[in-house]
Coordinates of C-alpha atoms in Angstrom, one line a residue:
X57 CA 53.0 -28.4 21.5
X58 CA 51.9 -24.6 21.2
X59 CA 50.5 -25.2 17.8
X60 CA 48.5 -27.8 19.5
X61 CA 47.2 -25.7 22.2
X62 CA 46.4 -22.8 19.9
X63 CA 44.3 -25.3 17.8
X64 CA 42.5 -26.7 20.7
X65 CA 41.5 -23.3 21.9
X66 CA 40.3 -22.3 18.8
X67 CA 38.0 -25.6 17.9
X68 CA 36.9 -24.8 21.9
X69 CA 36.2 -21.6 21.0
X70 CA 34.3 -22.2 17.6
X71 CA 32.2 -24.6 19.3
X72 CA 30.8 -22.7 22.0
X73 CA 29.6 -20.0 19.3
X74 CA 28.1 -22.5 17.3
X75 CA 26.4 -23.3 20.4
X76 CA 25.3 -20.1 21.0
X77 CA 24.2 -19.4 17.6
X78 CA 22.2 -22.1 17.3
X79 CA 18.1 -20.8 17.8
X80 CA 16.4 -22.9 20.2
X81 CA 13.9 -25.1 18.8
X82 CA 10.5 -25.2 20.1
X83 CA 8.8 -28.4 21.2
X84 CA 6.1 -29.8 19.0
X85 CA 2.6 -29.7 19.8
X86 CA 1.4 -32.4 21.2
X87 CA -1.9 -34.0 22.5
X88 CA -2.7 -36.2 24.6
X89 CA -5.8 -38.7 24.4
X90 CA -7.2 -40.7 27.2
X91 CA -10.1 -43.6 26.9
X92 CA -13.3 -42.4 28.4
X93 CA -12.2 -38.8 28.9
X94 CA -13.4 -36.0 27.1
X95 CA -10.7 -34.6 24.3
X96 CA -10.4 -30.6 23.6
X97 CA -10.3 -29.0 20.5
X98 CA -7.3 -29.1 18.7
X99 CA -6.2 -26.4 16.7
X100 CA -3.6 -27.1 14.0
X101 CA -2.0 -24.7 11.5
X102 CA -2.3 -25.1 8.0
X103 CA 0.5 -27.0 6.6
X104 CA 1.7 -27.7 9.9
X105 CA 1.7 -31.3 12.0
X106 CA 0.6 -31.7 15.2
X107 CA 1.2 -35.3 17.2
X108 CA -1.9 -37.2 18.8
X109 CA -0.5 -39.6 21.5
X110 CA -3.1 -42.0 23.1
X111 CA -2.9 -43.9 26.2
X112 CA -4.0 -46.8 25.2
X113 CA -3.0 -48.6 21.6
X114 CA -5.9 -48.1 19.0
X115 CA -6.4 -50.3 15.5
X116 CA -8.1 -48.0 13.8
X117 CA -8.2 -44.1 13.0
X118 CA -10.4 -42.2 10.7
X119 CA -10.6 -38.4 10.0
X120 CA -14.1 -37.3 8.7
X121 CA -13.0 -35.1 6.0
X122 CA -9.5 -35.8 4.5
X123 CA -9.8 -32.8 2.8
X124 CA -9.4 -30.4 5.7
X125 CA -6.9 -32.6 7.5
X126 CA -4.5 -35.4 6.7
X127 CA -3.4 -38.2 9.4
X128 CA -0.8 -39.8 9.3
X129 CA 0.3 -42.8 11.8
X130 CA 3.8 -43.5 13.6
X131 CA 2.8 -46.2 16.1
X132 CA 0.0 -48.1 17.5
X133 CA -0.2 -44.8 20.2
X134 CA 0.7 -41.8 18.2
X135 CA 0.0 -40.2 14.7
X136 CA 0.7 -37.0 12.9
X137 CA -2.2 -35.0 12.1
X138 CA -1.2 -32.4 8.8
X139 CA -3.7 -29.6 8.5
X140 CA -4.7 -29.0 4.8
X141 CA -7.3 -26.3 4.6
X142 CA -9.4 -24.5 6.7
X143 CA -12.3 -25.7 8.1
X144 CA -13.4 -28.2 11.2
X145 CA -13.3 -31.7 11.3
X146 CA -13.3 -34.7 13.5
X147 CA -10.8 -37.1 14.0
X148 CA -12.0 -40.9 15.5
X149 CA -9.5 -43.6 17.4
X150 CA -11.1 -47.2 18.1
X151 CA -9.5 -49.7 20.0
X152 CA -8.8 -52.9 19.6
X153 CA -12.3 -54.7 20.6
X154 CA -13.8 -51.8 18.2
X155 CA -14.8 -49.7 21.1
X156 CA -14.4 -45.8 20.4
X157 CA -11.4 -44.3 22.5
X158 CA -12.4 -40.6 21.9
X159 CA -13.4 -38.1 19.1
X160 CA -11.1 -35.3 18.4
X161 CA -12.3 -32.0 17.1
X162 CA -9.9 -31.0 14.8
X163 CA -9.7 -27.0 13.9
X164 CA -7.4 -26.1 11.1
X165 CA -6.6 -22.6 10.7
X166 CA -4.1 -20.1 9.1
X167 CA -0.6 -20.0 10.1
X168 CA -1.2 -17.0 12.4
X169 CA 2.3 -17.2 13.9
X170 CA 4.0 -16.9 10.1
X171 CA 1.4 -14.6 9.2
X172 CA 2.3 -12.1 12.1
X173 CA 6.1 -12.1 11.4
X174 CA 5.8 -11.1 8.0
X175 CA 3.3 -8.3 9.0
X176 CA 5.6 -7.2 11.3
X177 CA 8.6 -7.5 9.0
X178 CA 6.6 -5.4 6.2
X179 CA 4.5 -3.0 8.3
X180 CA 6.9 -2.1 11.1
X181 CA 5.8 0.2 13.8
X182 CA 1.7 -0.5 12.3
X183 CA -0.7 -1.3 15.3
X184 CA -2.7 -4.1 13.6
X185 CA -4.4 -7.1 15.9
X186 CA -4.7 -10.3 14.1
X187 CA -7.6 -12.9 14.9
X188 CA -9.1 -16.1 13.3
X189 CA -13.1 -16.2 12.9
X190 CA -14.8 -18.7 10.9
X191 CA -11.7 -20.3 9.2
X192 CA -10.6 -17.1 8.6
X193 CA -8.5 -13.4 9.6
X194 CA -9.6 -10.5 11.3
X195 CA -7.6 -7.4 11.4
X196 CA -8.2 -4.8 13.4
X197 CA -6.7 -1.8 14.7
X198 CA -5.6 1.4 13.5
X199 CA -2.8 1.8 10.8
X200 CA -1.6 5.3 9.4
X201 CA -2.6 5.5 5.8
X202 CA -4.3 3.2 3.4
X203 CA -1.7 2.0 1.2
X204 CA -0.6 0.2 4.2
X205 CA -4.0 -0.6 4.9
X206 CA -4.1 -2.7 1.6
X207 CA -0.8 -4.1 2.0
X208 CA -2.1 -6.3 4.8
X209 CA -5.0 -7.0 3.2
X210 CA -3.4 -8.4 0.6
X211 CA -0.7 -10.3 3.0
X212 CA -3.8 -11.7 5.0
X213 CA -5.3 -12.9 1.7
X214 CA -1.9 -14.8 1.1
X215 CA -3.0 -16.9 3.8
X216 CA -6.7 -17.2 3.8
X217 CA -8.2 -15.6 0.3
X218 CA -11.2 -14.4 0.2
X219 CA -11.8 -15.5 4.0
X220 CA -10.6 -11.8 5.3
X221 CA -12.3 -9.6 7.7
X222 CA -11.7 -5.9 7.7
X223 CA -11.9 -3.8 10.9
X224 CA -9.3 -1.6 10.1
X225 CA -9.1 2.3 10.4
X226 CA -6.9 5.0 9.4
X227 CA -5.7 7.5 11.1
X228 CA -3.7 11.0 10.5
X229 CA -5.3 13.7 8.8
X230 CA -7.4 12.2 6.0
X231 CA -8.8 15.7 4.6
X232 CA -7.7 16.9 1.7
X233 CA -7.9 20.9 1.0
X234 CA -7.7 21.5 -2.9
X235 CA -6.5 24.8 -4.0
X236 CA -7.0 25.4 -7.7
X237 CA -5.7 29.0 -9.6
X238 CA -7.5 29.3 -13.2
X239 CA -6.1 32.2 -14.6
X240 CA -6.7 33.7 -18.0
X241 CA -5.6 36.3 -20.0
X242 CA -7.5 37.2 -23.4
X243 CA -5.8 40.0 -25.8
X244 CA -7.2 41.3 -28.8
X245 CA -5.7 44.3 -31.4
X246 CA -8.3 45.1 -34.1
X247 CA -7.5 47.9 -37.0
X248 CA -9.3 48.6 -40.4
X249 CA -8.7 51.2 -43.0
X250 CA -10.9 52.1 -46.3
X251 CA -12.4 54.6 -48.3
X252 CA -15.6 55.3 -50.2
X253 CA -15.2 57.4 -53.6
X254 CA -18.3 58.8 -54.9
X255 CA -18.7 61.2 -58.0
X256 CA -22.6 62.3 -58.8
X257 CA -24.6 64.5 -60.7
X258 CA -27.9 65.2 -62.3
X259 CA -27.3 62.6 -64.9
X260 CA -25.9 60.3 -62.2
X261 CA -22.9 59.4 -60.7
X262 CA -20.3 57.2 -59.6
X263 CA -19.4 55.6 -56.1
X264 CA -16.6 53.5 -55.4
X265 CA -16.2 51.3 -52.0
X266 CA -12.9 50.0 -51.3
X267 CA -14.1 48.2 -47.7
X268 CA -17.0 47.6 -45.3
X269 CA -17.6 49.6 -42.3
X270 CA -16.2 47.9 -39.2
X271 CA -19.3 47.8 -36.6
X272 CA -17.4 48.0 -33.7
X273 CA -17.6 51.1 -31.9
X274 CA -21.0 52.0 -33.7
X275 CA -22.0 55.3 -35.2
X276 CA -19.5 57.3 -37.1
X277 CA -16.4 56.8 -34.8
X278 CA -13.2 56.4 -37.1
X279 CA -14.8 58.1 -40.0
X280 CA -14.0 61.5 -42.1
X281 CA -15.7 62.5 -45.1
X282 CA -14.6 65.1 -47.6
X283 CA -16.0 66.7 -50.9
X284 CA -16.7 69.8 -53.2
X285 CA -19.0 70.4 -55.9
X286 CA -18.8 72.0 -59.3
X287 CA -21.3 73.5 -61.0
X288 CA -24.0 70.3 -60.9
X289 CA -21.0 67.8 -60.2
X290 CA -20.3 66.3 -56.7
X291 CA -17.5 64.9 -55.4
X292 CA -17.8 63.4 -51.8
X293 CA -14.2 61.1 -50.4
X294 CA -15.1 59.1 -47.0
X295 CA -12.1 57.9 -45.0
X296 CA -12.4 55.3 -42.9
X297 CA -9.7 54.9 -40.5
X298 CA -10.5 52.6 -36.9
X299 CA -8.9 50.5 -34.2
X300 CA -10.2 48.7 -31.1
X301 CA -8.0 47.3 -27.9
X302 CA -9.6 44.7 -26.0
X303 CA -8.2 43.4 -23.1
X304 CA -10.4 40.3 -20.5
X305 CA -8.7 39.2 -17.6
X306 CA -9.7 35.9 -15.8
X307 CA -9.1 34.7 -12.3
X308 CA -10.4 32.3 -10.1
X309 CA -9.0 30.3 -7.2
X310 CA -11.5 28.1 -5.5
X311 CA -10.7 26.4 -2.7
X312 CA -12.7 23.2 -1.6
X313 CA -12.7 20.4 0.9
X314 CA -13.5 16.5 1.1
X315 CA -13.0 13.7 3.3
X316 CA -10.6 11.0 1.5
X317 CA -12.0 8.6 -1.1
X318 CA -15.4 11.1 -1.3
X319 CA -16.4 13.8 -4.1
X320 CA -16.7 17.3 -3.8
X321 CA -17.7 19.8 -6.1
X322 CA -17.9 23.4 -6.8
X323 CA -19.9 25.8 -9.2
X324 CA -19.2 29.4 -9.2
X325 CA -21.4 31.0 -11.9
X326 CA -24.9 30.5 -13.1
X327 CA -27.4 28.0 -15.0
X328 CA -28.2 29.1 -18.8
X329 CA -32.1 28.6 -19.3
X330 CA -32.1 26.4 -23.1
X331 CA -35.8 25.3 -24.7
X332 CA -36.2 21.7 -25.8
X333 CA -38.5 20.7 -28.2
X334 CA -40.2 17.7 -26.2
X335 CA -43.0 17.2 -29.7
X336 CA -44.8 19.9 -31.7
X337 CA -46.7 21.4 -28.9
X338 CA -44.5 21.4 -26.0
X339 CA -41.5 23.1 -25.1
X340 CA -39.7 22.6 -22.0
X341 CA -36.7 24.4 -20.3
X342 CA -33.2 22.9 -19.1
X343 CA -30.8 25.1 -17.7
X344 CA -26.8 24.3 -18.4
X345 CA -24.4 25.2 -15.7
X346 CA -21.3 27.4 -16.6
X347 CA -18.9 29.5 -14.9
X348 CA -16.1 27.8 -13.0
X349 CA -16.6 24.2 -12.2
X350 CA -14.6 21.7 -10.0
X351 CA -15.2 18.2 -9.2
X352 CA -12.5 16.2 -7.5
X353 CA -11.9 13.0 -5.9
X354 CA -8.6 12.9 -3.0
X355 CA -7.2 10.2 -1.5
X356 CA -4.5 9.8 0.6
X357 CA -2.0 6.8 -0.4
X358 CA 0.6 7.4 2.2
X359 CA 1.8 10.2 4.8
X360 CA 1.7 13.4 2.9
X361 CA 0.9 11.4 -0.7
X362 CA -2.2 12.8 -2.1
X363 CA -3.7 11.2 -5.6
X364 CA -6.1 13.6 -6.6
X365 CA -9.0 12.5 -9.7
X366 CA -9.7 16.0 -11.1
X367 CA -12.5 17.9 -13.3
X368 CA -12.1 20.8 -13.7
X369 CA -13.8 23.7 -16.5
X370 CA -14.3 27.4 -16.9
X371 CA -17.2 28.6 -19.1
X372 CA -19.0 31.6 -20.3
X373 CA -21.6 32.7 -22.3
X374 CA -20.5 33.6 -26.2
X375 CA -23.3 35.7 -27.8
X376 CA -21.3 36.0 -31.0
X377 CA -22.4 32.4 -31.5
X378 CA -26.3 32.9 -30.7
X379 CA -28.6 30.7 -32.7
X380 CA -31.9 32.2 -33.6
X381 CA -34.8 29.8 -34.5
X382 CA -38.5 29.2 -33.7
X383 CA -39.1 32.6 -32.1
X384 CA -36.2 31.9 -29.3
X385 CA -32.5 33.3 -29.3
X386 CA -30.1 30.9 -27.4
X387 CA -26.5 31.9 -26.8
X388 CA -23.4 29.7 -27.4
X389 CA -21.1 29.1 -24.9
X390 CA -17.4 29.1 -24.5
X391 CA -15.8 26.5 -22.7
X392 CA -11.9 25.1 -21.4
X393 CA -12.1 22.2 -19.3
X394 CA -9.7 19.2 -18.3
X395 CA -10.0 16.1 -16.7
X396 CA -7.4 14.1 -15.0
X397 CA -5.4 12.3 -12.3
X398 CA -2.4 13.4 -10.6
X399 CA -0.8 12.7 -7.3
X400 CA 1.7 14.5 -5.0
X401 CA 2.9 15.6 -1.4
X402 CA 1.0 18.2 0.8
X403 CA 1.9 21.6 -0.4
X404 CA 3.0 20.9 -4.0
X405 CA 1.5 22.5 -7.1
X406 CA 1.0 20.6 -10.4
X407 CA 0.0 22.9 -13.7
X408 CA -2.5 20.4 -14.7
X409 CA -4.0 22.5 -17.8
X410 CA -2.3 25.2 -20.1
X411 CA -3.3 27.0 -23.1
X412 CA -1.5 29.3 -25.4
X413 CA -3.7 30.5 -28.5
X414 CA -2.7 32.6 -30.9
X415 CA -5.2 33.9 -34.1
X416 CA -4.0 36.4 -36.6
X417 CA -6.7 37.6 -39.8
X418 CA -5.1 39.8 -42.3
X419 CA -8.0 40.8 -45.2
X420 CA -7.4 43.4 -48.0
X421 CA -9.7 44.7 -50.4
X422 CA -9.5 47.1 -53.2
X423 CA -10.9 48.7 -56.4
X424 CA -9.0 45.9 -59.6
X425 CA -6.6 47.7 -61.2
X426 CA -7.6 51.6 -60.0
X427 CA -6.1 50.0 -56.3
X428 CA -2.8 49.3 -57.9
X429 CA -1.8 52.9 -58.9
X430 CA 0.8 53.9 -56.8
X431 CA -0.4 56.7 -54.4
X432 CA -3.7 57.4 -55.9
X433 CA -4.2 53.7 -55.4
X434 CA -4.7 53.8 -51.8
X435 CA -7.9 55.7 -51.9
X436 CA -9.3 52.7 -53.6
X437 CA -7.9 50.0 -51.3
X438 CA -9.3 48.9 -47.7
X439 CA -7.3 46.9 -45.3
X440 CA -8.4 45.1 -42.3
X441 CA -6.3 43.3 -39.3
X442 CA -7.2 41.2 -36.4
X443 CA -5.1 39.4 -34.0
X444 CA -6.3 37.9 -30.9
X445 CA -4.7 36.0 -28.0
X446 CA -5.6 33.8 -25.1
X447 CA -3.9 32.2 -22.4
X448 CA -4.9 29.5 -19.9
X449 CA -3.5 27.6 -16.9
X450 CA -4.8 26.1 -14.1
X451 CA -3.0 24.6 -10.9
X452 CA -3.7 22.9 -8.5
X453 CA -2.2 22.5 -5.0
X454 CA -3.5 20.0 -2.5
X455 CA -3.2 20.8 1.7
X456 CA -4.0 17.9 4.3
X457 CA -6.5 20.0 6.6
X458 CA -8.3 19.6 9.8
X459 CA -11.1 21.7 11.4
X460 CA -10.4 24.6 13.4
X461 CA -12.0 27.2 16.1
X462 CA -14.4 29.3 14.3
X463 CA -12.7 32.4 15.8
X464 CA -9.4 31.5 14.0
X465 CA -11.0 32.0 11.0
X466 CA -11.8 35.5 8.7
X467 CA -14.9 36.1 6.5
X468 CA -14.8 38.5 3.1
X469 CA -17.4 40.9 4.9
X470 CA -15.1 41.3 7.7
X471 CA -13.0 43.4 5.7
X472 CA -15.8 46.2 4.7
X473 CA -17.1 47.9 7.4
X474 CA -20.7 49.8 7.3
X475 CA -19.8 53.7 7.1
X476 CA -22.0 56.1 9.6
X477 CA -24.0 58.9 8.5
X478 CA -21.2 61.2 8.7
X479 CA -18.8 59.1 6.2
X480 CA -21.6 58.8 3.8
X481 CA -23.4 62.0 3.6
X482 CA -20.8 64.3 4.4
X483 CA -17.3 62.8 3.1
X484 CA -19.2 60.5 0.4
X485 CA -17.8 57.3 1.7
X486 CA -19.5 54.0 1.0
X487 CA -17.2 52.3 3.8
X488 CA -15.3 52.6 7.1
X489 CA -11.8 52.7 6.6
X490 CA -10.3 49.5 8.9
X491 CA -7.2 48.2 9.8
X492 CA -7.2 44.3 9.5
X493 CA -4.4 42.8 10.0
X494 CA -2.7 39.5 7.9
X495 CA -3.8 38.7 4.4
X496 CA -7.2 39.8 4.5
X497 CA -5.8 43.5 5.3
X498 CA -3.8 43.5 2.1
X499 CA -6.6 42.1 -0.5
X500 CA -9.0 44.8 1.7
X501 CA -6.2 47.7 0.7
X502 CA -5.9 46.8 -2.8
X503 CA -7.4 49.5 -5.6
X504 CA -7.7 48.7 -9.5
X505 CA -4.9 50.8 -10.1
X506 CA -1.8 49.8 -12.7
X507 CA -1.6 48.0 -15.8
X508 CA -2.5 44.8 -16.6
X509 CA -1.5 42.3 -19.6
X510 CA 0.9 43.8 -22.2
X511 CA 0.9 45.4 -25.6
X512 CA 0.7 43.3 -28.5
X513 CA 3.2 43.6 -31.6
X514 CA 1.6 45.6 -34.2

């Protein structure tokens, strides 16, 4: 008897969850026709039914274009009507003497209800208002960043292609500040040593020349010369003993700004006049940019997701590479440039370039066989050396922005002030010493004091 009780309570029990459990179906829609009254529109989603019931039995039913919907009778007073594509058509009832009954406009649209769940479901939390125009979707409203922008694009087009209307807009920050460091260190370590031996008389004489003069420096810098006569005999010894340090240091952080999805670009430097040979008797002028070059395209995918397309060059005139010709002298040019795409989060930094170079030229020269004594040897030998070194990186770092109060903001003048009459005549200042606070008051403090770079191996 308990056992029988326990079980009835719990089939009791499993029932009324079922019951509650179970979703509550909606009704159909339906519409209603009556002779000699005029019929609305009926709107039917694709791939859905909707029932037709008439008030009075009809014999025959026609749709105009099958195509955009399907019918499909259940009695002499009702029939299903299946929409297929988009698009308008017209549905016709006649009765049984052959007289019309009504014409039903039939509108057959997307399944905007289905449509709207699954945006919801993908883009939570996204303000997007749906709407059917001419067979087709309209989205509007305002969603927070593009890639979400084309994911219900491409959900709408799911369920009408090529039959959607855009009148979305994004919001959040959608400028893009671009930070970019080129920075370039260039060493070089030059040394030479030779001798020129030269033994003359009044019959003649003799001149040995173990090496060429190095021409940097110029003049007579690195050079010592030594001799004695004898009677009519002359005996002149030339040591030539030189070395050169050269040290460039490149830096350059441009900053530049652009609305997302639009190009910005940045020239700091000058234009190289070059003459082209247009025929025999005419010469024109183009002029090449160089210096430090950006070009760069942001766009903001999601949130703080930047992808960022990238050009980006540093160039300089190289005058140990002129080309002479046709009365003109026209200078070479050294260039390092990159071109790219990257993406990453406000704030980040990507080294999108690097360059580590490294040239070594060892050249020896002597007198044959005279430069292989030991000792005596070495006044008939020259040796030259000449190592150089460059380095090159450049990274980027990418900052969502927006505009500020123009008092917020410092200038590079701000930091120099004019001096007065006193500062300049009598303490030979060319500036008023200031205190600006913040960054711009440590850049203003700096001097050109300390070393830079390091010494190379020898």
């Amino acid at each position: 008897m308990k056992y029988d009780r326990f079980i009835k309570a719990a089939l009791t029990g499993l029932t009324l969850s079922l019951t509650a459990a179970a979703p509550t179906m909606a009704p159909a829609e339906t519409l209603r026709v009556l002779r000699g009254a005029a019929s609305s529109a009926l709107n039917v989603p694709m791939n859905r039914a909707v029932v037709v019931e008439s008030d009075v039995p009809y014999t025959n039913v026609s749709i105009a274009n099958p195509g955009i919907a399907d019918i499909s009778s259940l009695s002499d007073r009702t029939l299903y009507v299946l929409g297929k594509e988009p698009g308008r058509t017209t549905l016709t009832l006649l009765g049984a003497d052959g007289r019309l009954i009504t014409n039903v406009e039939i509108h057959v649209t997307p399944d905007m209800g289905e449509f709207k769940e699954r945006l919801a479901q993908i883009l939570p939390g996204e303000n997007i208002e749906v709407r059917t125009a001419n067979d087709g979707i309209v989205l509007s409203g305002q969603v927070s960043s593009i890639a979400r922008l084309e994911r219900a694009l491409e959900l709408a087009n799911r369920y009408a292609p090529d039959r959607v209307s855009n009148l979305m807009v994004v919001g959040g920050t959608q400028q893009v500040m671009l930070q970019v460091r080129f920075s370039e260190m260039n060493r070089s370590v030059r040394k030479s040593f030779g001798t020129n031996f030269t033994v003359g008389g009044s019959g003649g004489g003799l001149t040995t020349n173990a090496g060429t003069t190095p021409s940097a420096g110029g003049g007579n810098n690195g050079f010592a010369t030594f001799g004695f006569g004898a009677g009519s005999m002359n005996v002149e010894l030339t040591l030539e003993a030189l070395e050169t340090r050269g040290l460039v240091r490149t830096l350059a952080e441009p900053n530049l700004t652009a609305l997302s999805g639009q190009e910005a670009t940045f020239l700091a430097g000058g234009e190289y006049p070059i003459p082209v040979a247009q025929d025999e008797n005419t010469i024109t002028v183009e002029f090449k940019p160089f210096g430090v070059e950006l070009n760069f395209i942001p766009t903001v995918i999601d949130d703080d997701i930047i992808n960022i397309e990238l050009h980006a060059a540093v160039s300089s005139v190289d005058t140990t590479n002129a080309f002479s010709g046709g009365g003109f002298t026209i200078n070479a040019f050294s260039r390092r440039e990159t071109s790219t795409t990257v993406e990453m989060r406000d704030g980040e930094s990507f080294a999108i370039a690097g360059l580590l170079q490294d040239d070594f030229n060892d050249l020896s020269e002597q007198v044959p066989w005279i430069g292989d004594v030991p000792i005596l040897g070495a006044l008939f030998r020259s040796a030259a050396y000449e190592r150089e070194q460059t380095e090159l990186v450049i990274i980027v770092t990418p900052h969502l922005v927006s505009p500020t109060r123009g008092a917020a903001l410092s200038l590079p003048t701000d930091r120099v002030q004019l001096p007065s009459e006193a500062d300049l005549f009598l303490l030979g200042k060319t500036s008023a010493g200031t205190q600006i606070p913040g960054a711009a008051g440590e850049v203003a403090r700096q001097d050109f004091s300390g070393s830079y770079g390091y010494v190379m191996d020898e």
